[in-house]
Amino acid sequence: MSTNSPTITAETARHVLWTFACEGGYQPGSFTQKLLELLAAADIVNTARLAVAFPAEAEAVRMAKNDRDGIAKLTAIATGQVAA
């Protein structure tokens, strides 16, 4: 992650965990649910476009999809063990 990465809140982390069917997550509202599903399915160009308006959500989904320890990082954020 770069030093310019957006701050991922515990709530966002829990929503992304739910989106990826991971323990510790909880279901977001319908808009956020659809947004996270869209980010999870988007190609790199459309992910970049969505990240302009939703940087924390895009970064959290990127972590879940691409980082070896992304789910563990999101779990730590969700439980308040670390800040993103």
CSV table of N, CA, C and O in Angstrom, one decimal:
chain,number,residue,atom,x,y,z
A,1,MET,N,0.8,-1.2,0.0
A,1,MET,CA,0.0,0.0,0.0
A,1,MET,C,0.9,1.2,0.0
A,1,MET,O,1.9,1.3,0.7
A,2,SER,N,0.5,2.2,-0.7
A,2,SER,CA,1.3,3.5,-0.8
A,2,SER,C,0.9,4.3,0.4
A,2,SER,O,-0.1,4.1,1.1
A,3,THR,N,1.7,5.4,0.6
A,3,THR,CA,1.4,6.3,1.7
A,3,THR,C,0.1,7.1,1.4
A,3,THR,O,-0.4,7.7,2.3
A,4,ASN,N,-0.4,7.1,0.2
A,4,ASN,CA,-1.6,7.8,-0.2
A,4,ASN,C,-2.8,7.0,-0.1
A,4,ASN,O,-3.8,7.4,-0.6
A,5,SER,N,-2.7,5.8,0.4
A,5,SER,CA,-3.9,4.9,0.5
A,5,SER,C,-5.0,5.5,1.4
A,5,SER,O,-4.7,6.1,2.4
A,6,PRO,N,-6.2,5.3,1.0
A,6,PRO,CA,-7.3,5.9,1.8
A,6,PRO,C,-7.5,5.1,3.1
A,6,PRO,O,-7.1,3.9,3.2
A,7,THR,N,-8.1,5.7,4.1
A,7,THR,CA,-8.3,5.1,5.4
A,7,THR,C,-9.5,4.2,5.2
A,7,THR,O,-10.6,4.6,4.8
A,8,ILE,N,-9.4,2.9,5.6
A,8,ILE,CA,-10.5,1.9,5.5
A,8,ILE,C,-11.0,1.9,7.0
A,8,ILE,O,-10.3,1.5,7.9
A,9,THR,N,-12.3,2.2,7.1
A,9,THR,CA,-12.9,2.1,8.4
A,9,THR,C,-13.2,0.7,8.8
A,9,THR,O,-13.3,-0.2,7.9
A,10,ALA,N,-13.5,0.5,10.1
A,10,ALA,CA,-13.9,-0.9,10.5
A,10,ALA,C,-15.2,-1.3,9.9
A,10,ALA,O,-15.3,-2.5,9.5
A,11,GLU,N,-16.1,-0.4,9.7
A,11,GLU,CA,-17.3,-0.7,9.0
A,11,GLU,C,-17.1,-1.2,7.6
A,11,GLU,O,-17.7,-2.2,7.2
A,12,THR,N,-16.3,-0.4,6.8
A,12,THR,CA,-16.0,-0.8,5.5
A,12,THR,C,-15.3,-2.2,5.4
A,12,THR,O,-15.6,-3.0,4.6
A,13,ALA,N,-14.4,-2.4,6.3
A,13,ALA,CA,-13.7,-3.7,6.4
A,13,ALA,C,-14.7,-4.8,6.7
A,13,ALA,O,-14.6,-5.9,6.0
A,14,ARG,N,-15.6,-4.6,7.6
A,14,ARG,CA,-16.6,-5.7,7.9
A,14,ARG,C,-17.5,-5.9,6.7
A,14,ARG,O,-17.9,-7.1,6.4
A,15,HIS,N,-17.9,-4.9,5.9
A,15,HIS,CA,-18.7,-5.0,4.7
A,15,HIS,C,-18.0,-5.8,3.7
A,15,HIS,O,-18.6,-6.7,3.0
A,16,VAL,N,-16.7,-5.5,3.5
A,16,VAL,CA,-15.9,-6.2,2.5
A,16,VAL,C,-15.7,-7.7,2.9
A,16,VAL,O,-15.8,-8.6,2.1
A,17,LEU,N,-15.5,-7.9,4.2
A,17,LEU,CA,-15.4,-9.3,4.6
A,17,LEU,C,-16.7,-10.1,4.3
A,17,LEU,O,-16.7,-11.2,3.9
A,18,TRP,N,-17.8,-9.4,4.5
A,18,TRP,CA,-19.1,-10.1,4.2
A,18,TRP,C,-19.2,-10.4,2.7
A,18,TRP,O,-19.6,-11.5,2.3
A,19,THR,N,-18.8,-9.4,1.9
A,19,THR,CA,-18.9,-9.6,0.5
A,19,THR,C,-18.1,-10.8,0.0
A,19,THR,O,-18.5,-11.5,-0.9
A,20,PHE,N,-17.0,-11.1,0.7
A,20,PHE,CA,-16.1,-12.2,0.3
A,20,PHE,C,-16.4,-13.4,1.2
A,20,PHE,O,-15.6,-14.3,1.2
A,21,ALA,N,-17.5,-13.4,1.9
A,21,ALA,CA,-18.0,-14.5,2.7
A,21,ALA,C,-17.0,-15.0,3.8
A,21,ALA,O,-16.7,-16.1,4.0
A,22,CYS,N,-16.4,-13.9,4.4
A,22,CYS,CA,-15.4,-14.2,5.5
A,22,CYS,C,-15.9,-13.9,6.8
A,22,CYS,O,-16.8,-13.1,7.0
A,23,GLU,N,-15.4,-14.7,7.8
A,23,GLU,CA,-15.8,-14.5,9.2
A,23,GLU,C,-15.6,-13.1,9.7
A,23,GLU,O,-14.6,-12.5,9.3
A,24,GLY,N,-16.5,-12.5,10.4
A,24,GLY,CA,-16.3,-11.2,11.0
A,24,GLY,C,-17.0,-10.1,10.2
A,24,GLY,O,-17.0,-9.0,10.6
A,25,GLY,N,-17.5,-10.5,9.0
A,25,GLY,CA,-18.2,-9.5,8.2
A,25,GLY,C,-19.7,-9.4,8.5
A,25,GLY,O,-20.2,-10.2,9.2
A,26,TYR,N,-20.2,-8.3,8.1
A,26,TYR,CA,-21.7,-8.2,8.2
A,26,TYR,C,-22.2,-7.5,7.0
A,26,TYR,O,-21.6,-6.7,6.3
A,27,GLN,N,-23.5,-7.8,6.6
A,27,GLN,CA,-24.1,-7.3,5.4
A,27,GLN,C,-24.3,-5.8,5.4
A,27,GLN,O,-24.9,-5.3,6.4
A,28,PRO,N,-23.8,-5.1,4.4
A,28,PRO,CA,-24.1,-3.7,4.3
A,28,PRO,C,-25.5,-3.5,3.7
A,28,PRO,O,-26.2,-4.4,3.4
A,29,GLY,N,-25.8,-2.2,3.6
A,29,GLY,CA,-27.1,-1.8,3.0
A,29,GLY,C,-27.1,-2.1,1.5
A,29,GLY,O,-26.0,-2.5,1.0
A,30,SER,N,-28.2,-2.0,0.9
A,30,SER,CA,-28.3,-2.5,-0.5
A,30,SER,C,-27.4,-1.7,-1.5
A,30,SER,O,-26.7,-2.3,-2.4
A,31,PHE,N,-27.2,-0.4,-1.3
A,31,PHE,CA,-26.3,0.3,-2.2
A,31,PHE,C,-24.9,-0.1,-2.0
A,31,PHE,O,-24.2,-0.4,-3.0
A,32,THR,N,-24.4,-0.2,-0.8
A,32,THR,CA,-23.0,-0.6,-0.5
A,32,THR,C,-22.8,-2.0,-0.9
A,32,THR,O,-21.7,-2.3,-1.5
A,33,GLN,N,-23.8,-2.9,-0.7
A,33,GLN,CA,-23.6,-4.2,-1.2
A,33,GLN,C,-23.4,-4.3,-2.7
A,33,GLN,O,-22.5,-5.0,-3.2
A,34,LYS,N,-24.2,-3.6,-3.4
A,34,LYS,CA,-24.1,-3.6,-4.9
A,34,LYS,C,-22.8,-2.9,-5.3
A,34,LYS,O,-22.1,-3.4,-6.3
A,35,LEU,N,-22.4,-1.9,-4.6
A,35,LEU,CA,-21.1,-1.2,-4.9
A,35,LEU,C,-19.9,-2.2,-4.7
A,35,LEU,O,-19.0,-2.3,-5.6
A,36,LEU,N,-19.9,-2.9,-3.6
A,36,LEU,CA,-18.8,-3.8,-3.3
A,36,LEU,C,-18.8,-5.0,-4.3
A,36,LEU,O,-17.7,-5.4,-4.8
A,37,GLU,N,-20.0,-5.5,-4.7
A,37,GLU,CA,-20.0,-6.5,-5.7
A,37,GLU,C,-19.5,-6.0,-7.0
A,37,GLU,O,-18.8,-6.7,-7.8
A,38,LEU,N,-19.9,-4.8,-7.4
A,38,LEU,CA,-19.4,-4.2,-8.6
A,38,LEU,C,-17.9,-4.0,-8.6
A,38,LEU,O,-17.2,-4.4,-9.6
A,39,LEU,N,-17.3,-3.5,-7.5
A,39,LEU,CA,-15.9,-3.4,-7.4
A,39,LEU,C,-15.2,-4.8,-7.5
A,39,LEU,O,-14.1,-4.9,-8.1
A,40,ALA,N,-15.8,-5.8,-6.9
A,40,ALA,CA,-15.2,-7.1,-6.9
A,40,ALA,C,-15.2,-7.7,-8.4
A,40,ALA,O,-14.3,-8.5,-8.7
A,41,ALA,N,-16.1,-7.3,-9.2
A,41,ALA,CA,-16.2,-7.8,-10.5
A,41,ALA,C,-15.6,-6.9,-11.6
A,41,ALA,O,-15.3,-7.4,-12.7
A,42,ALA,N,-15.3,-5.7,-11.2
A,42,ALA,CA,-14.8,-4.7,-12.2
A,42,ALA,C,-13.4,-5.0,-12.7
A,42,ALA,O,-12.5,-5.5,-12.0
A,43,ASP,N,-13.1,-4.6,-14.0
A,43,ASP,CA,-11.8,-4.7,-14.5
A,43,ASP,C,-11.0,-3.5,-14.0
A,43,ASP,O,-11.5,-2.7,-13.3
A,44,ILE,N,-9.7,-3.5,-14.3
A,44,ILE,CA,-8.8,-2.5,-13.7
A,44,ILE,C,-9.2,-1.0,-14.1
A,44,ILE,O,-9.2,-0.1,-13.3
A,45,VAL,N,-9.7,-0.8,-15.3
A,45,VAL,CA,-10.1,0.5,-15.8
A,45,VAL,C,-11.3,1.0,-15.0
A,45,VAL,O,-11.4,2.1,-14.5
A,46,ASN,N,-12.3,0.1,-14.9
A,46,ASN,CA,-13.5,0.5,-14.2
A,46,ASN,C,-13.3,0.6,-12.7
A,46,ASN,O,-14.0,1.4,-12.0
A,47,THR,N,-12.4,-0.2,-12.2
A,47,THR,CA,-12.1,-0.1,-10.7
A,47,THR,C,-11.5,1.3,-10.5
A,47,THR,O,-11.8,1.9,-9.5
A,48,ALA,N,-10.6,1.7,-11.3
A,48,ALA,CA,-10.0,3.0,-11.2
A,48,ALA,C,-11.0,4.1,-11.2
A,48,ALA,O,-11.0,5.1,-10.5
A,49,ARG,N,-12.0,4.0,-12.1
A,49,ARG,CA,-13.1,5.0,-12.2
A,49,ARG,C,-13.9,5.0,-10.9
A,49,ARG,O,-14.2,6.1,-10.4
A,50,LEU,N,-14.2,3.9,-10.4
A,50,LEU,CA,-15.0,3.8,-9.2
A,50,LEU,C,-14.2,4.3,-8.0
A,50,LEU,O,-14.8,4.9,-7.0
A,51,ALA,N,-12.9,4.1,-8.0
A,51,ALA,CA,-12.1,4.5,-6.9
A,51,ALA,C,-12.0,6.0,-6.7
A,51,ALA,O,-11.8,6.5,-5.6
A,52,VAL,N,-12.3,6.8,-7.8
A,52,VAL,CA,-12.3,8.2,-7.6
A,52,VAL,C,-13.4,8.6,-6.6
A,52,VAL,O,-13.2,9.5,-5.8
A,53,ALA,N,-14.6,8.0,-6.7
A,53,ALA,CA,-15.7,8.4,-5.8
A,53,ALA,C,-15.7,7.6,-4.5
A,53,ALA,O,-16.2,8.0,-3.5
A,54,PHE,N,-15.1,6.3,-4.6
A,54,PHE,CA,-15.2,5.4,-3.4
A,54,PHE,C,-13.8,4.8,-3.2
A,54,PHE,O,-13.6,3.6,-3.3
A,55,PRO,N,-12.9,5.7,-2.7
A,55,PRO,CA,-11.5,5.2,-2.6
A,55,PRO,C,-11.3,4.1,-1.5
A,55,PRO,O,-10.6,3.2,-1.8
A,56,ALA,N,-11.9,4.3,-0.4
A,56,ALA,CA,-11.7,3.3,0.7
A,56,ALA,C,-12.3,2.0,0.3
A,56,ALA,O,-11.7,0.9,0.6
A,57,GLU,N,-13.5,2.0,-0.3
A,57,GLU,CA,-14.1,0.7,-0.7
A,57,GLU,C,-13.3,0.0,-1.7
A,57,GLU,O,-13.1,-1.2,-1.7
A,58,ALA,N,-12.8,0.8,-2.7
A,58,ALA,CA,-12.0,0.2,-3.8
A,58,ALA,C,-10.7,-0.4,-3.2
A,58,ALA,O,-10.3,-1.5,-3.6
A,59,GLU,N,-10.1,0.3,-2.3
A,59,GLU,CA,-8.9,-0.2,-1.7
A,59,GLU,C,-9.1,-1.5,-0.9
A,59,GLU,O,-8.4,-2.5,-0.9
A,60,ALA,N,-10.2,-1.5,-0.1
A,60,ALA,CA,-10.5,-2.7,0.7
A,60,ALA,C,-10.8,-3.9,-0.2
A,60,ALA,O,-10.4,-5.0,0.1
A,61,VAL,N,-11.6,-3.7,-1.3
A,61,VAL,CA,-11.8,-4.8,-2.2
A,61,VAL,C,-10.5,-5.3,-2.9
A,61,VAL,O,-10.3,-6.5,-3.0
A,62,ARG,N,-9.7,-4.3,-3.2
A,62,ARG,CA,-8.4,-4.7,-3.8
A,62,ARG,C,-7.6,-5.5,-2.9
A,62,ARG,O,-7.0,-6.6,-3.3
A,63,MET,N,-7.6,-5.1,-1.6
A,63,MET,CA,-6.8,-5.9,-0.6
A,63,MET,C,-7.4,-7.3,-0.5
A,63,MET,O,-6.6,-8.3,-0.5
A,64,ALA,N,-8.7,-7.5,-0.5
A,64,ALA,CA,-9.3,-8.8,-0.3
A,64,ALA,C,-9.0,-9.6,-1.5
A,64,ALA,O,-8.8,-10.8,-1.4
A,65,LYS,N,-9.1,-9.1,-2.7
A,65,LYS,CA,-8.8,-9.8,-3.9
A,65,LYS,C,-7.4,-10.1,-4.2
A,65,LYS,O,-7.1,-11.2,-4.7
A,66,ASN,N,-6.5,-9.2,-3.9
A,66,ASN,CA,-5.1,-9.3,-4.4
A,66,ASN,C,-4.0,-9.4,-3.4
A,66,ASN,O,-2.9,-9.9,-3.8
A,67,ASP,N,-4.2,-9.0,-2.2
A,67,ASP,CA,-3.1,-9.2,-1.2
A,67,ASP,C,-3.1,-10.5,-0.6
A,67,ASP,O,-4.2,-11.0,-0.2
A,68,ARG,N,-2.0,-11.1,-0.5
A,68,ARG,CA,-1.9,-12.5,0.1
A,68,ARG,C,-2.5,-12.5,1.5
A,68,ARG,O,-3.2,-13.4,1.9
A,69,ASP,N,-2.3,-11.4,2.3
A,69,ASP,CA,-2.8,-11.3,3.6
A,69,ASP,C,-3.9,-10.2,3.8
A,69,ASP,O,-4.2,-9.7,4.8
A,70,GLY,N,-4.6,-9.9,2.6
A,70,GLY,CA,-5.6,-8.9,2.6
A,70,GLY,C,-6.8,-9.2,3.6
A,70,GLY,O,-7.2,-8.3,4.3
A,71,ILE,N,-7.2,-10.4,3.6
A,71,ILE,CA,-8.4,-10.8,4.5
A,71,ILE,C,-7.9,-10.6,5.9
A,71,ILE,O,-8.7,-10.1,6.7
A,72,ALA,N,-6.7,-11.0,6.2
A,72,ALA,CA,-6.2,-10.9,7.6
A,72,ALA,C,-6.1,-9.4,8.0
A,72,ALA,O,-6.5,-9.0,9.1
A,73,LYS,N,-5.6,-8.6,7.1
A,73,LYS,CA,-5.6,-7.1,7.3
A,73,LYS,C,-6.9,-6.5,7.5
A,73,LYS,O,-7.1,-5.8,8.5
A,74,LEU,N,-7.9,-6.9,6.7
A,74,LEU,CA,-9.2,-6.4,6.8
A,74,LEU,C,-9.9,-6.9,8.2
A,74,LEU,O,-10.6,-6.1,8.8
A,75,THR,N,-9.6,-8.1,8.5
A,75,THR,CA,-10.1,-8.6,9.8
A,75,THR,C,-9.5,-7.8,11.0
A,75,THR,O,-10.3,-7.5,11.9
A,76,ALA,N,-8.3,-7.5,10.9
A,76,ALA,CA,-7.6,-6.7,12.0
A,76,ALA,C,-8.2,-5.3,12.0
A,76,ALA,O,-8.5,-4.8,13.1
A,77,ILE,N,-8.5,-4.7,10.9
A,77,ILE,CA,-9.2,-3.4,10.8
A,77,ILE,C,-10.6,-3.5,11.4
A,77,ILE,O,-11.0,-2.7,12.2
A,78,ALA,N,-11.3,-4.5,11.0
A,78,ALA,CA,-12.7,-4.7,11.5
A,78,ALA,C,-12.8,-4.9,13.0
A,78,ALA,O,-13.8,-4.5,13.6
A,79,THR,N,-11.8,-5.5,13.6
A,79,THR,CA,-11.8,-5.8,15.0
A,79,THR,C,-11.1,-4.7,15.8
A,79,THR,O,-11.0,-4.9,17.0
A,80,GLY,N,-10.6,-3.7,15.1
A,80,GLY,CA,-10.0,-2.6,15.8
A,80,GLY,C,-8.5,-2.9,16.2
A,80,GLY,O,-8.0,-2.1,17.0
A,81,GLN,N,-7.9,-3.9,15.7
A,81,GLN,CA,-6.5,-4.2,16.1
A,81,GLN,C,-5.5,-3.3,15.4
A,81,GLN,O,-4.5,-3.1,16.0
A,82,VAL,N,-5.9,-2.8,14.2
A,82,VAL,CA,-5.0,-1.9,13.5
A,82,VAL,C,-5.9,-0.9,12.7
A,82,VAL,O,-7.0,-1.2,12.5
A,83,ALA,N,-5.3,0.2,12.4
A,83,ALA,CA,-5.9,1.1,11.5
A,83,ALA,C,-5.3,1.0,10.1
A,83,ALA,O,-4.1,0.7,10.0
A,84,ALA,N,-6.1,1.2,9.1
A,84,ALA,CA,-5.6,1.1,7.7
A,84,ALA,C,-4.8,2.3,7.3
A,84,ALA,O,-5.0,3.4,7.8
